[in-house]
GROMACS .gro file of C-alpha atoms in nm:
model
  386
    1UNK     CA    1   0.000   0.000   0.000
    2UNK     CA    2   0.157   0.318  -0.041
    3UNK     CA    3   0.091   0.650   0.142
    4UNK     CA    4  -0.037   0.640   0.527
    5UNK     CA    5  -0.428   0.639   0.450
    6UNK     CA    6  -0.628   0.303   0.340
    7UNK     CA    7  -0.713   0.526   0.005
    8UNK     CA    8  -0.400   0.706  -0.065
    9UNK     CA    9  -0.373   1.098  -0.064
   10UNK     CA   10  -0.717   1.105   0.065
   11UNK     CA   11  -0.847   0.989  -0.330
   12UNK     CA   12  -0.846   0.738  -0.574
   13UNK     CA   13  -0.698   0.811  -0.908
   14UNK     CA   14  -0.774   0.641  -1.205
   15UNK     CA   15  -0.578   0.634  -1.536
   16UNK     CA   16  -0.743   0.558  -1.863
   17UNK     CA   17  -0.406   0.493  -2.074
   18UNK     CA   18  -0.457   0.388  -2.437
   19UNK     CA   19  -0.437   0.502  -2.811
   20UNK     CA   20  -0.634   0.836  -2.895
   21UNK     CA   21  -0.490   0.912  -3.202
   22UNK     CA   22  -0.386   0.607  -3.398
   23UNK     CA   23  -0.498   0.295  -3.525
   24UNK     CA   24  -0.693   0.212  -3.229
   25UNK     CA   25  -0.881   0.496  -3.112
   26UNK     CA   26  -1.188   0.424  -3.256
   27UNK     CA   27  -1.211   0.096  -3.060
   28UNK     CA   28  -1.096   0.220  -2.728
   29UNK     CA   29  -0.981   0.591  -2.712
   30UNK     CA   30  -1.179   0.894  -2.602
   31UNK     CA   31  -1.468   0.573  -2.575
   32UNK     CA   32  -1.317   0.382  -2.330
   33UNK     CA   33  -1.252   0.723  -2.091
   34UNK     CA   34  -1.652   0.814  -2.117
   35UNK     CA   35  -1.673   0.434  -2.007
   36UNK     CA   36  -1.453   0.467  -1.712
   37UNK     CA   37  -1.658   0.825  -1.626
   38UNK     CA   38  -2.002   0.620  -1.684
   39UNK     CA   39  -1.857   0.345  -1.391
   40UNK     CA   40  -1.732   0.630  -1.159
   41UNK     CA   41  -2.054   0.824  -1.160
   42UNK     CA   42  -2.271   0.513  -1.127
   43UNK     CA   43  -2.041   0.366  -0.829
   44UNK     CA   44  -2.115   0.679  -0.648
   45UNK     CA   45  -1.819   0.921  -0.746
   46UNK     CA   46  -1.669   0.851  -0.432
   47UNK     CA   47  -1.500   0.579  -0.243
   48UNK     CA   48  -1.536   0.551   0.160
   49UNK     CA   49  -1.590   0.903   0.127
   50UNK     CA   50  -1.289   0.998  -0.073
   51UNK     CA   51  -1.378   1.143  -0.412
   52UNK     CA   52  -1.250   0.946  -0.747
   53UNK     CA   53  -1.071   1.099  -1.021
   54UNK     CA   54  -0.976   0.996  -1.362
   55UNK     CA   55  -0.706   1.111  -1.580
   56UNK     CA   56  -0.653   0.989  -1.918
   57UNK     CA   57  -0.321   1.008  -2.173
   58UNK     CA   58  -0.241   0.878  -2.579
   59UNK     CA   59   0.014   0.657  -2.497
   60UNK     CA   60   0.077   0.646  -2.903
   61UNK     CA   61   0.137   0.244  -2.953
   62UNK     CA   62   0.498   0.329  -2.777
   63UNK     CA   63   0.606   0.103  -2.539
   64UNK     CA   64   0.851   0.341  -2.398
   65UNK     CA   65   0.576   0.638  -2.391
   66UNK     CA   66   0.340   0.421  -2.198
   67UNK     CA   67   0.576   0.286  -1.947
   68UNK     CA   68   0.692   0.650  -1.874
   69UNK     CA   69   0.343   0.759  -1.848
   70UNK     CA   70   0.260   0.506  -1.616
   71UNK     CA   71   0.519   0.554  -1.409
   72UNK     CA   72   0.469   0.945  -1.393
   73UNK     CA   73   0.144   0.901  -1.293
   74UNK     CA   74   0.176   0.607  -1.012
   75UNK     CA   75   0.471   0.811  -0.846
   76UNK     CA   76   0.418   1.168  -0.904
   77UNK     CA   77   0.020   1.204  -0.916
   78UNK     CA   78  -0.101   0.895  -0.734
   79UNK     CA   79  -0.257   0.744  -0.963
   80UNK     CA   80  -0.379   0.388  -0.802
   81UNK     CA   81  -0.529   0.180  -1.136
   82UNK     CA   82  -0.428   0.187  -1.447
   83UNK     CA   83  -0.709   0.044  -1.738
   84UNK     CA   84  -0.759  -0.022  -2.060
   85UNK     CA   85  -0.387   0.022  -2.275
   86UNK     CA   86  -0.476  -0.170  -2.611
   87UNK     CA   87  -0.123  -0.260  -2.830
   88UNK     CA   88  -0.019  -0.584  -2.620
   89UNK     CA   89   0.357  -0.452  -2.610
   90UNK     CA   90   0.257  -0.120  -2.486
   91UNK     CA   91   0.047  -0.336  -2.192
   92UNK     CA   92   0.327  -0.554  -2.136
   93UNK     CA   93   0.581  -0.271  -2.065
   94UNK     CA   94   0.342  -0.125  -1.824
   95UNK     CA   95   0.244  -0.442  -1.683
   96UNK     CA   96   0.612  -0.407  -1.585
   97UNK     CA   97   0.550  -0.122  -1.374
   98UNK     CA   98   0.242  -0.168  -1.231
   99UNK     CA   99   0.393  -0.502  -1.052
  100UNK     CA  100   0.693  -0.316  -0.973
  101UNK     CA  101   0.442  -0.052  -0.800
  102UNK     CA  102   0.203  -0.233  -0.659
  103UNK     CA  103  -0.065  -0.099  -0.878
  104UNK     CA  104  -0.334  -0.257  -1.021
  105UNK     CA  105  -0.382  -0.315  -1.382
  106UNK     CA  106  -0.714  -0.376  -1.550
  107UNK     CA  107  -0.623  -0.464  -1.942
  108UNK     CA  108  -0.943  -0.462  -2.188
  109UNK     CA  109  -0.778  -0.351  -2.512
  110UNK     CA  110  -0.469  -0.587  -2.511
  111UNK     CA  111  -0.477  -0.952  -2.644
  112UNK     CA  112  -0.178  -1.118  -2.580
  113UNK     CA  113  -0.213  -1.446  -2.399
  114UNK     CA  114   0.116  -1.373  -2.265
  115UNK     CA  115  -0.026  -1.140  -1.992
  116UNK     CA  116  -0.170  -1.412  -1.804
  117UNK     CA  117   0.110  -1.650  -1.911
  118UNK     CA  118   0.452  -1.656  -1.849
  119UNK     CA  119   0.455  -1.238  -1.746
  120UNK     CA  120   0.154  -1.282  -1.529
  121UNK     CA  121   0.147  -1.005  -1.242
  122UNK     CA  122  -0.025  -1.058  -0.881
  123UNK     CA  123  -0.156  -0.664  -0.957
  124UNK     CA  124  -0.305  -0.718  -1.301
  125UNK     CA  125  -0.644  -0.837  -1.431
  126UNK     CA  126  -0.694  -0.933  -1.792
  127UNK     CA  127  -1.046  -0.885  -1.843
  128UNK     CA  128  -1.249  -0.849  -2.212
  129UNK     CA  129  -1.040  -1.154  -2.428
  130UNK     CA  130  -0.737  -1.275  -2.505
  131UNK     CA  131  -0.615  -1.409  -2.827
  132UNK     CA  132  -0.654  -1.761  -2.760
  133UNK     CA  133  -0.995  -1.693  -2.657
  134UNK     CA  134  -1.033  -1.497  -3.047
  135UNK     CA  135  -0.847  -1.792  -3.262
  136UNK     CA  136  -1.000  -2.109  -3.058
  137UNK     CA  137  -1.372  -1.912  -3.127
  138UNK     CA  138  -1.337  -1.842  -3.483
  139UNK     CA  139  -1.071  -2.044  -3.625
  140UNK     CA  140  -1.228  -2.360  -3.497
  141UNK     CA  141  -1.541  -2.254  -3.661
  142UNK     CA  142  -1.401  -2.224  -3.963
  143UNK     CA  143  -1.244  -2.535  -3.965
  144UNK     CA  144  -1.585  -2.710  -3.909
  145UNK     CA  145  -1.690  -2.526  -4.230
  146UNK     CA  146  -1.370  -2.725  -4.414
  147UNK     CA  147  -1.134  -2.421  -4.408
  148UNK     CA  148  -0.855  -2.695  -4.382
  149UNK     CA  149  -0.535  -2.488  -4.477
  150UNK     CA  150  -0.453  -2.136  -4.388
  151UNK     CA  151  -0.227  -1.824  -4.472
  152UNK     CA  152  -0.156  -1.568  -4.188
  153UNK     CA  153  -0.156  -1.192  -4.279
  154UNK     CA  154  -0.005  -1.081  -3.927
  155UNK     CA  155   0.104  -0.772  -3.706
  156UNK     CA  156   0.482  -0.733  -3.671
  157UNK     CA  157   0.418  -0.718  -3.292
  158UNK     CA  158   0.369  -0.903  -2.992
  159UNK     CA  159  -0.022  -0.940  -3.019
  160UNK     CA  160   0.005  -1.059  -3.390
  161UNK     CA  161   0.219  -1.349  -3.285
  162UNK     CA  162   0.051  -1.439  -3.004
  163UNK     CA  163  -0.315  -1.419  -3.235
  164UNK     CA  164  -0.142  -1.626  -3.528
  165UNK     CA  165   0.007  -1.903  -3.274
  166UNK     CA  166  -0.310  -1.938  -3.084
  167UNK     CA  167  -0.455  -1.990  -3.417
  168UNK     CA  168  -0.212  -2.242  -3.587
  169UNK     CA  169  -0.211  -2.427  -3.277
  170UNK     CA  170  -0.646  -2.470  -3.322
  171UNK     CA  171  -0.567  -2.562  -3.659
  172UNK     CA  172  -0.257  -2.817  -3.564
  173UNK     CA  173  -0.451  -2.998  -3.345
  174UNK     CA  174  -0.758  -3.004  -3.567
  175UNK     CA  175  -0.547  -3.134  -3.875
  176UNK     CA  176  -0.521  -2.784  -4.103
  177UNK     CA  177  -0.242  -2.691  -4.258
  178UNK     CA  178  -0.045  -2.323  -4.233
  179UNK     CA  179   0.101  -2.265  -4.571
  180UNK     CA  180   0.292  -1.922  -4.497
  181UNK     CA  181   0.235  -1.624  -4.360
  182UNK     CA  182   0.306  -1.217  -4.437
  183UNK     CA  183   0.421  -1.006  -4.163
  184UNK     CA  184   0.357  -0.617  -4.194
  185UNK     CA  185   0.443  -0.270  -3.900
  186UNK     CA  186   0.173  -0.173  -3.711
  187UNK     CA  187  -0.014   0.090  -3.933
  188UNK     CA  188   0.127  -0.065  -4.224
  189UNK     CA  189  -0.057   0.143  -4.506
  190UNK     CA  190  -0.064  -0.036  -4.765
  191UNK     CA  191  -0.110  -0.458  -4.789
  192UNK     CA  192  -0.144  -0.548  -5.128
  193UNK     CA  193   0.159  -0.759  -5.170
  194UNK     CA  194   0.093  -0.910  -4.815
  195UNK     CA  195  -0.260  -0.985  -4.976
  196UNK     CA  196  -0.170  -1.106  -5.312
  197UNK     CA  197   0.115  -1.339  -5.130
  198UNK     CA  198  -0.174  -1.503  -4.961
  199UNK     CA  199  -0.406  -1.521  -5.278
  200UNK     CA  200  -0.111  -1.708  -5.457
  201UNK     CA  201  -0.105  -1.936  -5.191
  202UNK     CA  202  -0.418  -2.063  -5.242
  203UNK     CA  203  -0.511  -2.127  -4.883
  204UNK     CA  204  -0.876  -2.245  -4.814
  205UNK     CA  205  -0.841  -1.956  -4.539
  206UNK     CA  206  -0.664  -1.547  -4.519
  207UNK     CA  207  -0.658  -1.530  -4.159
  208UNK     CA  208  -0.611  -1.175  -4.032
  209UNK     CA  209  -0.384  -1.132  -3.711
  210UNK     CA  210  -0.389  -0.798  -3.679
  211UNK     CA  211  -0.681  -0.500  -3.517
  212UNK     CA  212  -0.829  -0.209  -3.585
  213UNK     CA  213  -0.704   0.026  -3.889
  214UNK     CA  214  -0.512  -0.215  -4.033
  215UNK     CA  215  -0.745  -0.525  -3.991
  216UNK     CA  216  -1.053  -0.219  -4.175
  217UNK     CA  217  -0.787  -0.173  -4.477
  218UNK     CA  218  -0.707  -0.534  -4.489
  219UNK     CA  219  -1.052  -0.638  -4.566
  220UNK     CA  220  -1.128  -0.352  -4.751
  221UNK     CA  221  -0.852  -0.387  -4.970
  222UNK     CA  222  -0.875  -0.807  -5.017
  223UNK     CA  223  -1.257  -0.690  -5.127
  224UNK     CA  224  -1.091  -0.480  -5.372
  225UNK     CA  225  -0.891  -0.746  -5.486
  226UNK     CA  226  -1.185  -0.949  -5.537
  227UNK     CA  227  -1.096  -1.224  -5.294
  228UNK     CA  228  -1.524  -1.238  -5.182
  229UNK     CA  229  -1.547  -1.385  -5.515
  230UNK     CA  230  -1.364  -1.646  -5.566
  231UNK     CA  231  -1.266  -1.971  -5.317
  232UNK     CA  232  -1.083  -1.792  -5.068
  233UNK     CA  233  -1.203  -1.667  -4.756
  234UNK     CA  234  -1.131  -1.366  -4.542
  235UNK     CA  235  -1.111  -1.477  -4.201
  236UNK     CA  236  -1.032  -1.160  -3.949
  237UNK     CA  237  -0.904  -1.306  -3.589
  238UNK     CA  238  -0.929  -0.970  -3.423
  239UNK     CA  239  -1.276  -0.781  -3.519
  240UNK     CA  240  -1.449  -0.475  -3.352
  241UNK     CA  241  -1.773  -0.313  -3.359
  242UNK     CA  242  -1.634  -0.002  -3.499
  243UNK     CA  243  -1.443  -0.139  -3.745
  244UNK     CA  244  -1.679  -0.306  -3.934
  245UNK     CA  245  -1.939   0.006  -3.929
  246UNK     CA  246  -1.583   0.214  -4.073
  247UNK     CA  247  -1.610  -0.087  -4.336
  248UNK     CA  248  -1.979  -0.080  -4.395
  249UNK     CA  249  -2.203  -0.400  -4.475
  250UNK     CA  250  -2.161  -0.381  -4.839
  251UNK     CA  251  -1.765  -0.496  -4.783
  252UNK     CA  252  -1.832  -0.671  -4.461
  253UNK     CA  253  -2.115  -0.880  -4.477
  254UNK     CA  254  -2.077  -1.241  -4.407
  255UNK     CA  255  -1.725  -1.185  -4.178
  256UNK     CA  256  -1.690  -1.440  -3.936
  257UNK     CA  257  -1.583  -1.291  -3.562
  258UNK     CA  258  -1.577  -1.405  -3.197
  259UNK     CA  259  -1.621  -1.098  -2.977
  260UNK     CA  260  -1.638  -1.090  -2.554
  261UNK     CA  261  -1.953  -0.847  -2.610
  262UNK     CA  262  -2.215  -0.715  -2.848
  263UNK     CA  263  -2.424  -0.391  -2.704
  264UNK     CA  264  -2.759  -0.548  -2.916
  265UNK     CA  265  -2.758  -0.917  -2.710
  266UNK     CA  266  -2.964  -0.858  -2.388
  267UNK     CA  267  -3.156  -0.594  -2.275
  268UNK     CA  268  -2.931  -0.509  -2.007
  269UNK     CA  269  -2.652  -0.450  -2.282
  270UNK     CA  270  -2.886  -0.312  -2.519
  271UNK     CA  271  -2.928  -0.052  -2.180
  272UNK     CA  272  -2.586  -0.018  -2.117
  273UNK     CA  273  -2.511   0.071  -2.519
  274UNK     CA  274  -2.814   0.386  -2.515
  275UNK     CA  275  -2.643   0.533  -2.195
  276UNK     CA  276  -2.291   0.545  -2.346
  277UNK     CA  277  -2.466   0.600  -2.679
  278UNK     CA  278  -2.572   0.910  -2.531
  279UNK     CA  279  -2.236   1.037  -2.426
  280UNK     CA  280  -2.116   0.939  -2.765
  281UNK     CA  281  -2.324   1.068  -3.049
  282UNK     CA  282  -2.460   0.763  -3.114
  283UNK     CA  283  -2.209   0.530  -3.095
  284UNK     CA  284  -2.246   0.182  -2.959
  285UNK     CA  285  -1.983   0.065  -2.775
  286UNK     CA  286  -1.707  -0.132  -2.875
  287UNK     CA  287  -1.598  -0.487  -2.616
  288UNK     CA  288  -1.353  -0.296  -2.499
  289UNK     CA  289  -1.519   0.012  -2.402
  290UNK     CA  290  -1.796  -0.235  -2.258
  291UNK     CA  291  -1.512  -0.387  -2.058
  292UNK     CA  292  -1.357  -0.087  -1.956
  293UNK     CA  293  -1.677  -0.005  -1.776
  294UNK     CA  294  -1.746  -0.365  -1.655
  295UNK     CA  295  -1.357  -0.433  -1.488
  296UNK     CA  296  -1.340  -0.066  -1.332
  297UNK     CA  297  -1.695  -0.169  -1.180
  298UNK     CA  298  -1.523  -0.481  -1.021
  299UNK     CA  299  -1.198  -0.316  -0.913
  300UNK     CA  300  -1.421  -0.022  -0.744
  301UNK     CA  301  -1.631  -0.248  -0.529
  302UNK     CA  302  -1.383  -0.495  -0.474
  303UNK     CA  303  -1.186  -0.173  -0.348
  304UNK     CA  304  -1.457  -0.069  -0.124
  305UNK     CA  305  -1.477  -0.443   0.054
  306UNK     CA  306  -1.135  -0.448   0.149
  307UNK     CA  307  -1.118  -0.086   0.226
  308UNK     CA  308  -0.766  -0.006   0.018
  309UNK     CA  309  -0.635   0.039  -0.306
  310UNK     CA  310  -0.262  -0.130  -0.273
  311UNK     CA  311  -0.268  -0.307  -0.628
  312UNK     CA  312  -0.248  -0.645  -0.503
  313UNK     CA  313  -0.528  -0.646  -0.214
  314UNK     CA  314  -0.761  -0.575  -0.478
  315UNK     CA  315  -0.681  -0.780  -0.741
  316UNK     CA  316  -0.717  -1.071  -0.484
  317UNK     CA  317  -1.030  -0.941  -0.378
  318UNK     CA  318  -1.143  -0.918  -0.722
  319UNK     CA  319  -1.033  -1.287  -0.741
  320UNK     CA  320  -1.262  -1.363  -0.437
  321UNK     CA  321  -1.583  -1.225  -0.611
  322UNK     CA  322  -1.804  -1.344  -0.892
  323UNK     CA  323  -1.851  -1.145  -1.204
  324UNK     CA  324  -2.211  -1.093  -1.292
  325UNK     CA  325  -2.317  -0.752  -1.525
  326UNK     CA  326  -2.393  -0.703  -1.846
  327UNK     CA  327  -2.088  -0.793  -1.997
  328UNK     CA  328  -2.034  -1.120  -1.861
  329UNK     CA  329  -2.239  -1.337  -1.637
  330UNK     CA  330  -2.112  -1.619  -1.434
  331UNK     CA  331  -1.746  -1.488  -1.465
  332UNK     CA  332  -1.451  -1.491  -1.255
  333UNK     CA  333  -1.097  -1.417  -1.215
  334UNK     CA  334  -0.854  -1.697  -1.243
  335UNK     CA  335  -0.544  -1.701  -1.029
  336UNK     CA  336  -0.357  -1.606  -1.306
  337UNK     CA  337  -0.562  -1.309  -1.372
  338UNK     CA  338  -0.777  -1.416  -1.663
  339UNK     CA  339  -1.103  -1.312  -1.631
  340UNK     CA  340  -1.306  -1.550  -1.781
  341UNK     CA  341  -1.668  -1.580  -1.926
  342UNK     CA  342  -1.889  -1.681  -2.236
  343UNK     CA  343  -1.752  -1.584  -2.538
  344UNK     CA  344  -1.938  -1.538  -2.866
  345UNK     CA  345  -1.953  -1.597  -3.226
  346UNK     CA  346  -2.053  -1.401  -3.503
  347UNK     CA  347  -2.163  -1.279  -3.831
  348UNK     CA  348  -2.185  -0.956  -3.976
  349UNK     CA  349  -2.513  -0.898  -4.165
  350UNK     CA  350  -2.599  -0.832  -4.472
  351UNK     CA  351  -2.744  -0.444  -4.568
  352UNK     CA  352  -3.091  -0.597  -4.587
  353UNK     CA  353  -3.066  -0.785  -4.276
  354UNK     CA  354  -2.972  -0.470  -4.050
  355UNK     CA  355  -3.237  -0.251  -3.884
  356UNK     CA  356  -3.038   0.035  -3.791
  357UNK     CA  357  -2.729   0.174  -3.811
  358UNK     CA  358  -2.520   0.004  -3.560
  359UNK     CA  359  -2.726  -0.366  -3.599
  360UNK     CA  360  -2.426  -0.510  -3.712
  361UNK     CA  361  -2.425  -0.828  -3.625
  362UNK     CA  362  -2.599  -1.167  -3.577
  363UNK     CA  363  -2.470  -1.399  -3.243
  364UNK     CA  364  -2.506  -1.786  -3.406
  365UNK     CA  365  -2.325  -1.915  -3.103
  366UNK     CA  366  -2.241  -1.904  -2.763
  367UNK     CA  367  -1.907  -2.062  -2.614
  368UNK     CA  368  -1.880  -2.144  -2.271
  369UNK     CA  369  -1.611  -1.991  -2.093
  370UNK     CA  370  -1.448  -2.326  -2.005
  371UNK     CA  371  -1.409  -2.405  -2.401
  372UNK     CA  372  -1.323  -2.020  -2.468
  373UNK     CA  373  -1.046  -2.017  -2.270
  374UNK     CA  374  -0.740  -2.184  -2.222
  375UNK     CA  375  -0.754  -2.429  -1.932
  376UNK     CA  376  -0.558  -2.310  -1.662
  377UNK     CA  377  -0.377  -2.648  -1.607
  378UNK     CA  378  -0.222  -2.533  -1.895
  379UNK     CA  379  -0.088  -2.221  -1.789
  380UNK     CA  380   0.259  -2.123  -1.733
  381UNK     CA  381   0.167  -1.814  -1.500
  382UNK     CA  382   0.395  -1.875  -1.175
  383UNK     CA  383   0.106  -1.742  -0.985
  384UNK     CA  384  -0.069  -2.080  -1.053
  385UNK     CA  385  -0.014  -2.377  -0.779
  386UNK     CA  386   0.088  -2.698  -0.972
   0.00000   0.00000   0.00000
């Protein structure tokens, strides 16, 4: 615990640290703040009588920049829980920090399995998905549907391995073959030749291991290239809410995708989604703005039970209590920090299926957490007895 008082400096500070001007903004950004605002004001605004704050910072898909950040903010304003931080790298450097501080750490818009894994932290919770939770959803799916061999186009980056080996070992151990793969920077522009290398390979499958702006020009630009059309299939690993109303239902009608939440699925999502909508100009919320809201939630009354805001007392107490909202019912935090909880799979409708701007998709199935996720006997978190 640091400071003197239960709730240090006499308030609780939280940091909203994630991209707000780059490929990821639309799925997380200024979203993902009005989230963590919607959570404060309905917990109360204050904690044992101590008021909440949030701050909020771009940490530009720098490792470096978000580590600093971090670390400016735990040690010079007091900042007690960090959230959000999409761009697994970025989360992995301040994971770093946060254990080193004993602050807690509540990632939505990262995906690397590795968070939970082998660099598992006693202050961190990984809450919306991970990427084995994305590849064993969709890419088992698609092997059902005879999408026997595969060609990766993947992020240069610690999420885009993790995505594409969660997803070759589905397809290993179902019998598919990986016939190559195309590696391209973060924000890579351009991804013709990454796209035309997979065409040539003549994979049943184009599976997409990458997010946000450059999973929207990927798709866009392999419907260019007239891949919908012939035998091929476009298969993204990684596909948000936002991204496919940037794309429109014209180019992305029929896309398979496993997502942790979609605002349209309950009424008690469909009445989260109208009060953020509100905030937003209309926009429905992405799963990681959803579970922005949904793990600051947990971490504020788990706070209030134990009466502190040390990183790890929290996280354990978060451990210690169920997860029931409208994101995810029946959930709960694994001792390696995993939050886990149904998963779903997708379509995207067609134009004349949708009633409204932001009915983008149709559910076809529910996965149960314990087939979602990866089985924690399998972990290699330390924090996990053997």
């Amino acid at each position: 615990m640091r400071g003197d008082a239960a709730i240090s400096r006499d308030v609780l500070k939280i940091g909203v640290l994630n991209d707000q001007s780059g490929v990821y903004a639309d799925l997380a950004g200024q979203g993902s703040v009005e989230a963590a605002r919607l959570a404060v004001q309905d917990f109360g605004g204050e904690i044992k009588g101590r008021p909440i704050e949030i701050l909020s910072a771009d940490h530009q898909n720098k490792p470096e920049l978000g580590a600093s950040i971090a670390r400016e903010w735990i040690e010079v304003d007091g900042v007690d829980v960090i959230v959000d931080v999409p761009t697994s790298d970025v989360a992995l450097a301040v994971q770093k920090v946060t254990e080193d501080t004993d602050t807690a750490f509540l990632i939505n818009g990262a995906a690397t399995s590795s968070l939970t894994g082998e660099f598992c932290s006693p202050t961190s919770v990984h809450w919306a998905y991970d990427t084995y939770s994305l590849a064993a959803g969709t890419v088992r799916a698609m092997l059902e549907e005879g999408l026997n061999s595969w060609f990766f186009v993947t992020a240069d980056d610690a999420f885009g391995k993790s995505l594409q080996a969660a997803a070759q070992q589905v397809i290993g151990a179902n019998g598919g073959e990986v016939r190559g793969q195309a590696r391209h920077a973060l924000n890579a522009g351009d991804l013709t030749a990454h796209l035309m290398e997979a065409q040539g390979s003549e994979a049943d499958a184009i599976g997409l291991a990458n997010a946000g702006e450059d999973a929207v020009r990927a798709v866009r630009r392999a419907h260019e290239l007239g891949v919908h059309r012939g035998p091929q299939r476009i298969v993204p690993l990684l596909l948000f809410l936002t991204d496919v109303k940037q794309l429109g239902l014209e180019v992305a009608q029929g896309l398979p995708l496993t997502t942790a939440f979609y605002w349209d699925r309950t009424d008690a999502s469909r009445a989260f989604a109208e009060r953020f909508a509100a905030r937003r100009d209309g926009q429905r919320p992405t799963m990681v703005q959803a579970g922005v809201y949904s793990s600051l939630m947990h971490y504020l009354q788990a706070a209030a039970e134990v009466g502190d805001d040390s990183g790890q007392a929290v996280v354990d107490q978060m451990k210690r209590m169920p997860v029931d909202d409208f994101f995810a019912t029946d959930g709960r935090v694994r001792p390696d920090g995993l939050m886990v909880h149904e998963m779903y799979r997708a379509r995207v409708k067609r134009p004349a299926e949708s009633e409204g701007p932001w009915d983008l998709y149709e559910i076809v199935e529910t996965i149960p957490a314990k087939l979602a996720f990866r089985p924690l006997s399998e972990s290699d978190c330390p924090l996990v007895d053997d």
